[in-house]
PDB file of C-alpha atoms in Angstrom:
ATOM      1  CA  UNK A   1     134.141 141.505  89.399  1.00  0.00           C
ATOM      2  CA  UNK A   2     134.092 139.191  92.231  1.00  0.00           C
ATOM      3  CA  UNK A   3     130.823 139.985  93.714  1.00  0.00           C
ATOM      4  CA  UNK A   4     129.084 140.132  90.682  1.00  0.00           C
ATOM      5  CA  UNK A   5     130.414 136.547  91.261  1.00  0.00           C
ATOM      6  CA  UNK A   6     128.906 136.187  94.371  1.00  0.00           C
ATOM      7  CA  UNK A   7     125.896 137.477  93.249  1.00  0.00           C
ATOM      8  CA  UNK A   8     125.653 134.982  90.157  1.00  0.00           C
ATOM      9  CA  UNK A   9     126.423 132.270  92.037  1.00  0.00           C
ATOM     10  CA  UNK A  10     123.302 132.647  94.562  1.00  0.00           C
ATOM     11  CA  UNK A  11     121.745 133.381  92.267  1.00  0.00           C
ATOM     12  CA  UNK A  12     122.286 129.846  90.528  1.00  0.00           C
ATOM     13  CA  UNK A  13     122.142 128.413  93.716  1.00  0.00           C
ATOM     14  CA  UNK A  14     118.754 129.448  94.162  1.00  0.00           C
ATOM     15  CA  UNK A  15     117.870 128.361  91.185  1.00  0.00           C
ATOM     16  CA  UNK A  16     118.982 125.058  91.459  1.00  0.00           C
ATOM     17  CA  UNK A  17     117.171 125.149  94.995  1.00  0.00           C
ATOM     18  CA  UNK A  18     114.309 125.786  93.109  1.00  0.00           C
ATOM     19  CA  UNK A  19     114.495 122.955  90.380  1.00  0.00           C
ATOM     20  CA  UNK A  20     114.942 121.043  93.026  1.00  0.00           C
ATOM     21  CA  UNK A  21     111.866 121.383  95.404  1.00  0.00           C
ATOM     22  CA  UNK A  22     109.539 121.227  91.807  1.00  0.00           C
ATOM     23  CA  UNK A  23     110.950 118.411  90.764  1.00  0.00           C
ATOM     24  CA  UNK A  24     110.962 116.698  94.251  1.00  0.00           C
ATOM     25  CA  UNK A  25     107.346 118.085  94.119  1.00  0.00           C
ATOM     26  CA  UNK A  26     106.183 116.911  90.902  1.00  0.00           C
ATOM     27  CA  UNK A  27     107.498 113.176  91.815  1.00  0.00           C
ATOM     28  CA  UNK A  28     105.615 113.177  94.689  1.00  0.00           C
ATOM     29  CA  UNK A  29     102.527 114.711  93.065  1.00  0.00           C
ATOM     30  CA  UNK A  30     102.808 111.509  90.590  1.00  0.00           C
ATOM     31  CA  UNK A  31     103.067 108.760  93.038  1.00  0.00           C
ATOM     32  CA  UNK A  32      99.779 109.971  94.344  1.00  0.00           C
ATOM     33  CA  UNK A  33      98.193 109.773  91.006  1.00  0.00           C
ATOM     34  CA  UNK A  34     100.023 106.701  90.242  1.00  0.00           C
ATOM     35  CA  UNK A  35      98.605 105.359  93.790  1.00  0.00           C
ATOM     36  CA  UNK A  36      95.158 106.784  92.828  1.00  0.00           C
ATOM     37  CA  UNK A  37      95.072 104.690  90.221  1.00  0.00           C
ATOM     38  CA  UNK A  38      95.879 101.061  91.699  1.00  0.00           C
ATOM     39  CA  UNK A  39      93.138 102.015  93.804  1.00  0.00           C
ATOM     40  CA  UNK A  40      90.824 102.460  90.607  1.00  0.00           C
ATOM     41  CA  UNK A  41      92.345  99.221  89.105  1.00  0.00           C
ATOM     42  CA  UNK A  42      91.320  97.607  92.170  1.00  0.00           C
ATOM     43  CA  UNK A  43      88.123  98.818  92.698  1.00  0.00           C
ATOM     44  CA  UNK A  44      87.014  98.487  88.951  1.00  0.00           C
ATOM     45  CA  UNK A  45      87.614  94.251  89.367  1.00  0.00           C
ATOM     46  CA  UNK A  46      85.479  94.636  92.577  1.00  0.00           C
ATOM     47  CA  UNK A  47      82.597  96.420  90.705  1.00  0.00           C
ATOM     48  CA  UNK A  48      83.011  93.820  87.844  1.00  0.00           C
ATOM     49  CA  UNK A  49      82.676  90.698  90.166  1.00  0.00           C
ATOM     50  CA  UNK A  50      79.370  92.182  91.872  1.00  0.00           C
ATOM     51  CA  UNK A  51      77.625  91.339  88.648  1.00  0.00           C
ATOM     52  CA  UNK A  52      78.036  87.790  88.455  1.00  0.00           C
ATOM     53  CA  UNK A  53      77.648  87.264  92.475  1.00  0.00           C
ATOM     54  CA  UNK A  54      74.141  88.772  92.758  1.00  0.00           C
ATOM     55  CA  UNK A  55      73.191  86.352  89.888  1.00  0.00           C
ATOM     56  CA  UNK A  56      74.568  83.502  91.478  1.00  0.00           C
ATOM     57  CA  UNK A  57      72.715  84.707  94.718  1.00  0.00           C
ATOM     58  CA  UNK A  58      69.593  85.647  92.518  1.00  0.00           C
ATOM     59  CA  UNK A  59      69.057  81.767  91.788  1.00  0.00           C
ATOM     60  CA  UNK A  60      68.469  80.687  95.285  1.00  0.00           C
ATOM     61  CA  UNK A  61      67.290  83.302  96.573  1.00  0.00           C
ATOM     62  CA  UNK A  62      64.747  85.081  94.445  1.00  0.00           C
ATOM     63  CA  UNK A  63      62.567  86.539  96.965  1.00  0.00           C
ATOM     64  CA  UNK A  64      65.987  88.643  98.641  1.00  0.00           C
ATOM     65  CA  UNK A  65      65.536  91.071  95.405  1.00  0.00           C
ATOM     66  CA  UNK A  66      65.828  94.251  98.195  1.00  0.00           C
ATOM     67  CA  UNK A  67      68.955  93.077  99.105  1.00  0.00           C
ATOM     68  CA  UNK A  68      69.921  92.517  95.400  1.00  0.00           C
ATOM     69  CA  UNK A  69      69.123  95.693  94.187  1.00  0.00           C
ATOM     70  CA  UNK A  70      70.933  97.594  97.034  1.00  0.00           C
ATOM     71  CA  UNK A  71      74.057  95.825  95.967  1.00  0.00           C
ATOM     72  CA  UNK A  72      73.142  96.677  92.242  1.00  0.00           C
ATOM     73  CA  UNK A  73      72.664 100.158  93.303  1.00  0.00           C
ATOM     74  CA  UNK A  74      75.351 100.559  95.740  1.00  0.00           C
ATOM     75  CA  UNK A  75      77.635  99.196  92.835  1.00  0.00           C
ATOM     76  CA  UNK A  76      76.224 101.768  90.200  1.00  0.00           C
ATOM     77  CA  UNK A  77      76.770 104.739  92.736  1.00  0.00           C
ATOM     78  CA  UNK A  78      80.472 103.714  93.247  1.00  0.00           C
ATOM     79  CA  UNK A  79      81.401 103.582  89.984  1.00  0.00           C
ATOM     80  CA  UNK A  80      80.155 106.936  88.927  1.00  0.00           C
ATOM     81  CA  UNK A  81      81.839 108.315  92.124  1.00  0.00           C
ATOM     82  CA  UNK A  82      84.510 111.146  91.543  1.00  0.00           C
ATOM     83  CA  UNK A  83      87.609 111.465  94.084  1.00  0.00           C
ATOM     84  CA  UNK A  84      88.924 110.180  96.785  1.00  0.00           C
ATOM     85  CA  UNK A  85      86.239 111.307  99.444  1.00  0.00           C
ATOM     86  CA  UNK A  86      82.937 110.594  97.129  1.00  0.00           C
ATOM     87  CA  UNK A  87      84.416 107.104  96.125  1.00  0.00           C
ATOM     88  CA  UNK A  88      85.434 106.429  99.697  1.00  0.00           C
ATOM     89  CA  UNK A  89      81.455 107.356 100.746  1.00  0.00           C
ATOM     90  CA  UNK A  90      80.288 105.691  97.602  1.00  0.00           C
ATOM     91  CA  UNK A  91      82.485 101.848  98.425  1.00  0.00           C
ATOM     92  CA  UNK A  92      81.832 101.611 102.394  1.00  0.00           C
ATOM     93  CA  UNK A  93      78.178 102.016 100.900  1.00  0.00           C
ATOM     94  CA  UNK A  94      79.287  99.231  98.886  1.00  0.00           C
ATOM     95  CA  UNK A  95      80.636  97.570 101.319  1.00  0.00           C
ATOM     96  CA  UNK A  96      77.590  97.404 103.533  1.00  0.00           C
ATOM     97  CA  UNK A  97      75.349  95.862 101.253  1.00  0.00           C
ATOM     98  CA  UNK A  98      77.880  93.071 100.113  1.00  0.00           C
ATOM     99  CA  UNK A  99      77.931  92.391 103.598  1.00  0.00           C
ATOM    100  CA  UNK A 100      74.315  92.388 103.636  1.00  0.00           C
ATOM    101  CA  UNK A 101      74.388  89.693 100.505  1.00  0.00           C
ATOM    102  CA  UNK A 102      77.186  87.795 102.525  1.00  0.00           C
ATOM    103  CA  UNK A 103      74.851  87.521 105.885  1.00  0.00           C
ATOM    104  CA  UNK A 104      72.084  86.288 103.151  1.00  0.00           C
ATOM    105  CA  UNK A 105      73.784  83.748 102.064  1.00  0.00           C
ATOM    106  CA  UNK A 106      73.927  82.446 105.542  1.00  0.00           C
ATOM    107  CA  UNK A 107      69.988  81.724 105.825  1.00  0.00           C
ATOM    108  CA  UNK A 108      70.796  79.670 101.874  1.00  0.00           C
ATOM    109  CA  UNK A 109      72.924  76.599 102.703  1.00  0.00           C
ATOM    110  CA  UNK A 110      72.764  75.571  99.455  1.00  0.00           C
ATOM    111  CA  UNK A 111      74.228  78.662  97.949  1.00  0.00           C
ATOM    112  CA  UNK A 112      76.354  78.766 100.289  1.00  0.00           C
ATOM    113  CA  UNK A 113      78.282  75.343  99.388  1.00  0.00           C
ATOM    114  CA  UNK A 114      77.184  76.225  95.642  1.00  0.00           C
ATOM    115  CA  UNK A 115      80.844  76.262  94.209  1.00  0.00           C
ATOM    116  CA  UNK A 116      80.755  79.477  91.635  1.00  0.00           C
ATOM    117  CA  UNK A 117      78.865  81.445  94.576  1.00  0.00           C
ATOM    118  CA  UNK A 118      81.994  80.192  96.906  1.00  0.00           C
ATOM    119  CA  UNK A 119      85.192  80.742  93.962  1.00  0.00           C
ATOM    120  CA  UNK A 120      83.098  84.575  93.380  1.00  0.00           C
ATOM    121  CA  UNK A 121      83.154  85.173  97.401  1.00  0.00           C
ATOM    122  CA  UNK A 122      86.998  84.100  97.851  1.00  0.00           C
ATOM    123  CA  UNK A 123      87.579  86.373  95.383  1.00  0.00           C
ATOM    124  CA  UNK A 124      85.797  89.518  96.347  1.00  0.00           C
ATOM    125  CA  UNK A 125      87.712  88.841  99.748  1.00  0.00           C
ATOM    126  CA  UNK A 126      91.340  88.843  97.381  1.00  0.00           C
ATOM    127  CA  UNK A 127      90.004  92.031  96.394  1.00  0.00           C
ATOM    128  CA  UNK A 128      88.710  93.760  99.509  1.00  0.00           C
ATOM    129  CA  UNK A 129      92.495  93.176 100.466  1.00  0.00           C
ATOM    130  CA  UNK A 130      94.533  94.105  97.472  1.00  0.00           C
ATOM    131  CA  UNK A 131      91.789  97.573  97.870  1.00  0.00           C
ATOM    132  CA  UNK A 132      92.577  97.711 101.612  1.00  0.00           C
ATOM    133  CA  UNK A 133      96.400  97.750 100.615  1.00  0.00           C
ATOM    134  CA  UNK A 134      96.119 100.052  97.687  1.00  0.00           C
ATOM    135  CA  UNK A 135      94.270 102.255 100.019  1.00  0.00           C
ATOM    136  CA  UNK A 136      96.912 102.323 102.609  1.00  0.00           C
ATOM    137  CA  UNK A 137      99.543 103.276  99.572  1.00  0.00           C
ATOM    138  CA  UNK A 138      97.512 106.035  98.395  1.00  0.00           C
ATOM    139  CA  UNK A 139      97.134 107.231 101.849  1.00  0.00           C
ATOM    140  CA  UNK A 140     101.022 106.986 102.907  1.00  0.00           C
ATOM    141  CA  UNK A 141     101.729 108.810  99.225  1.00  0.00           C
ATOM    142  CA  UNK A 142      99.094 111.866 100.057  1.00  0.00           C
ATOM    143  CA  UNK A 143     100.807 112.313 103.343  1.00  0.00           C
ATOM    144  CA  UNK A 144     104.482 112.248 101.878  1.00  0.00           C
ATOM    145  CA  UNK A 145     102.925 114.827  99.612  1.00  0.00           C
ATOM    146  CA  UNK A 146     100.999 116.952 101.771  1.00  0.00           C
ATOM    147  CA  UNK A 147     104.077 117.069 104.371  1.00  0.00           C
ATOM    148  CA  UNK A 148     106.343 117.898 101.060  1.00  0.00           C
ATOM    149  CA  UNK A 149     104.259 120.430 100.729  1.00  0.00           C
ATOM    150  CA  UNK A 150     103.999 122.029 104.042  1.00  0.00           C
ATOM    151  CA  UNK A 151     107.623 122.084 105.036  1.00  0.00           C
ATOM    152  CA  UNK A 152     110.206 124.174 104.813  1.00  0.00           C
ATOM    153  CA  UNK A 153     111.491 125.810 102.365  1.00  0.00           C
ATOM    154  CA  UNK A 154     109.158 123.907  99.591  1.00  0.00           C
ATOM    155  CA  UNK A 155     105.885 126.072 101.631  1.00  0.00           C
ATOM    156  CA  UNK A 156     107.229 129.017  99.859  1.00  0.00           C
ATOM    157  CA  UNK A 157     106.872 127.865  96.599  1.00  0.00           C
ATOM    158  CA  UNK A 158     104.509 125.022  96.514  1.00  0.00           C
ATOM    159  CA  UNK A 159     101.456 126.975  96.466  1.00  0.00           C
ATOM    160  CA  UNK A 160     102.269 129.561  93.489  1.00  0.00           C
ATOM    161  CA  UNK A 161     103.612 126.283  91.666  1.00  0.00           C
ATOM    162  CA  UNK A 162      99.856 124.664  91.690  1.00  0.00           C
ATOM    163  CA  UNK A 163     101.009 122.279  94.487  1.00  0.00           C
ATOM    164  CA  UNK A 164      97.709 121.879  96.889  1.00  0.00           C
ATOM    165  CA  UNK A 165      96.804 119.480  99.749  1.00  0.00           C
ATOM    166  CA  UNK A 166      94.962 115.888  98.457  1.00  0.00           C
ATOM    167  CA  UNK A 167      92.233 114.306 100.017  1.00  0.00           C
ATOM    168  CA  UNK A 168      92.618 110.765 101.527  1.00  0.00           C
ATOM    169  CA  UNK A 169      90.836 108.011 101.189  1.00  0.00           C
ATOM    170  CA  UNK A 170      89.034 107.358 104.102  1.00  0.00           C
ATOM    171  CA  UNK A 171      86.321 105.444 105.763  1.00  0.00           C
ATOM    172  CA  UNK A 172      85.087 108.761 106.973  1.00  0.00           C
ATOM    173  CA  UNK A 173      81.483 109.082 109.209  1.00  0.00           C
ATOM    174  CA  UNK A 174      80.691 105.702 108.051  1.00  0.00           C
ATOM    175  CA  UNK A 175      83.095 103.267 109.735  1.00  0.00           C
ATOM    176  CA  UNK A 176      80.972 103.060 112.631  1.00  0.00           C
ATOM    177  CA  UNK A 177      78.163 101.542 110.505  1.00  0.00           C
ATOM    178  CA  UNK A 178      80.817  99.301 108.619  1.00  0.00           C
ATOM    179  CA  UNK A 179      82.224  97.518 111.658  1.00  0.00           C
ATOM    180  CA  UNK A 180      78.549  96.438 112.424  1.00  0.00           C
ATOM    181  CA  UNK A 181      77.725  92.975 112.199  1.00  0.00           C
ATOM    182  CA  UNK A 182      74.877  92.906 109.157  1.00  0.00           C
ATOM    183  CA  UNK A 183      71.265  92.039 110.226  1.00  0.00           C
ATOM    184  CA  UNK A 184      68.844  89.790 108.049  1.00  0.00           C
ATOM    185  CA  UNK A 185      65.435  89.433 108.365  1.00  0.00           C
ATOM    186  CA  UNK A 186      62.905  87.081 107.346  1.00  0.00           C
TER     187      UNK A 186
END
């Protein structure tokens, strides 16, 4: 009788043990999602305020349509990007040629001091660091989850459960090119 005791009881205990690590699993699984998708949020007000800025650029500076429609295009491409790697490729893209459009407006001063081009630009900056923050959450909540993942004793189990590794959102290959000053030529 008593180790038939014994034997229910670890095996309840295991049970329990194993409850446990899914559930821890699962919450961590949804705090990346969750963090995925401020980084979405985020990005989704950038690609909406591109719009308006390249038409408040395209009025002084009509002959800059190049630069216009790499932003336009750079834009497009982001938004139909899927994942963290291909969106992370597709926004420093992004980021390049707003920083291209930026440097332009350098060579307009009157766009430059033109107030809606000025209100759009403090903006996109408000954004670029509410999507620099939401990337560092998402990052810090993939690498709680991948280490949950990877340790002891939840490595046993986390694999059979459906538990795999996530990607980060990273800079990647690019970064060098993004911490270049932009170039314009006339």
């Amino acid at each position: 009788m008593s180790s038939s005791l014994i034997v229910l009881a670890i095996i309840a205990g295991l049970v329990f043990w194993g409850i446990s690590i899914y559930n821890g699993l699962v919450a961590m699984r949804q705090r990346v999602n969750q963090a995925f998708a401020d980084v979405d949020v985020q990005l989704k007000q950038r690609h909406d305020l591109i719009p308006n800025l390249v038409e408040t650029v395209k009025g002084y500076a009509t002959h800059e349509r190049e630069t216009l429609d790499a932003v336009i295009k750079a834009r497009n491409a982001a938004m139909a990007a899927q994942g963290p790697a291909a969106q992370g490729a597709a926004e420093n893209v992004l980021s390049g040629a707003l920083r291209q459009l930026f440097a332009l407006a350098e060579a307009y001063p009157d766009l430059k001091a033109n107030t809606n081009f000025q209100q759009l630009q403090t903006e996109l900056a408000d954004i670029e660091n509410k999507i620099a923050a939401a990337r560092r959450f998402f990052n810090n909540a993939v690498q709680e989850f991948n280490t949950g993942i990877e340790s002891f004793p939840a490595v046993l189990v986390a694999g059979s459960l459906g538990f795999h590794k996530r990607e980060f959102f990273d800079l990647g290959e690019s970064r060098p090119a993004l911490e270049q000053a932009p170039q314009v030529k006339f």
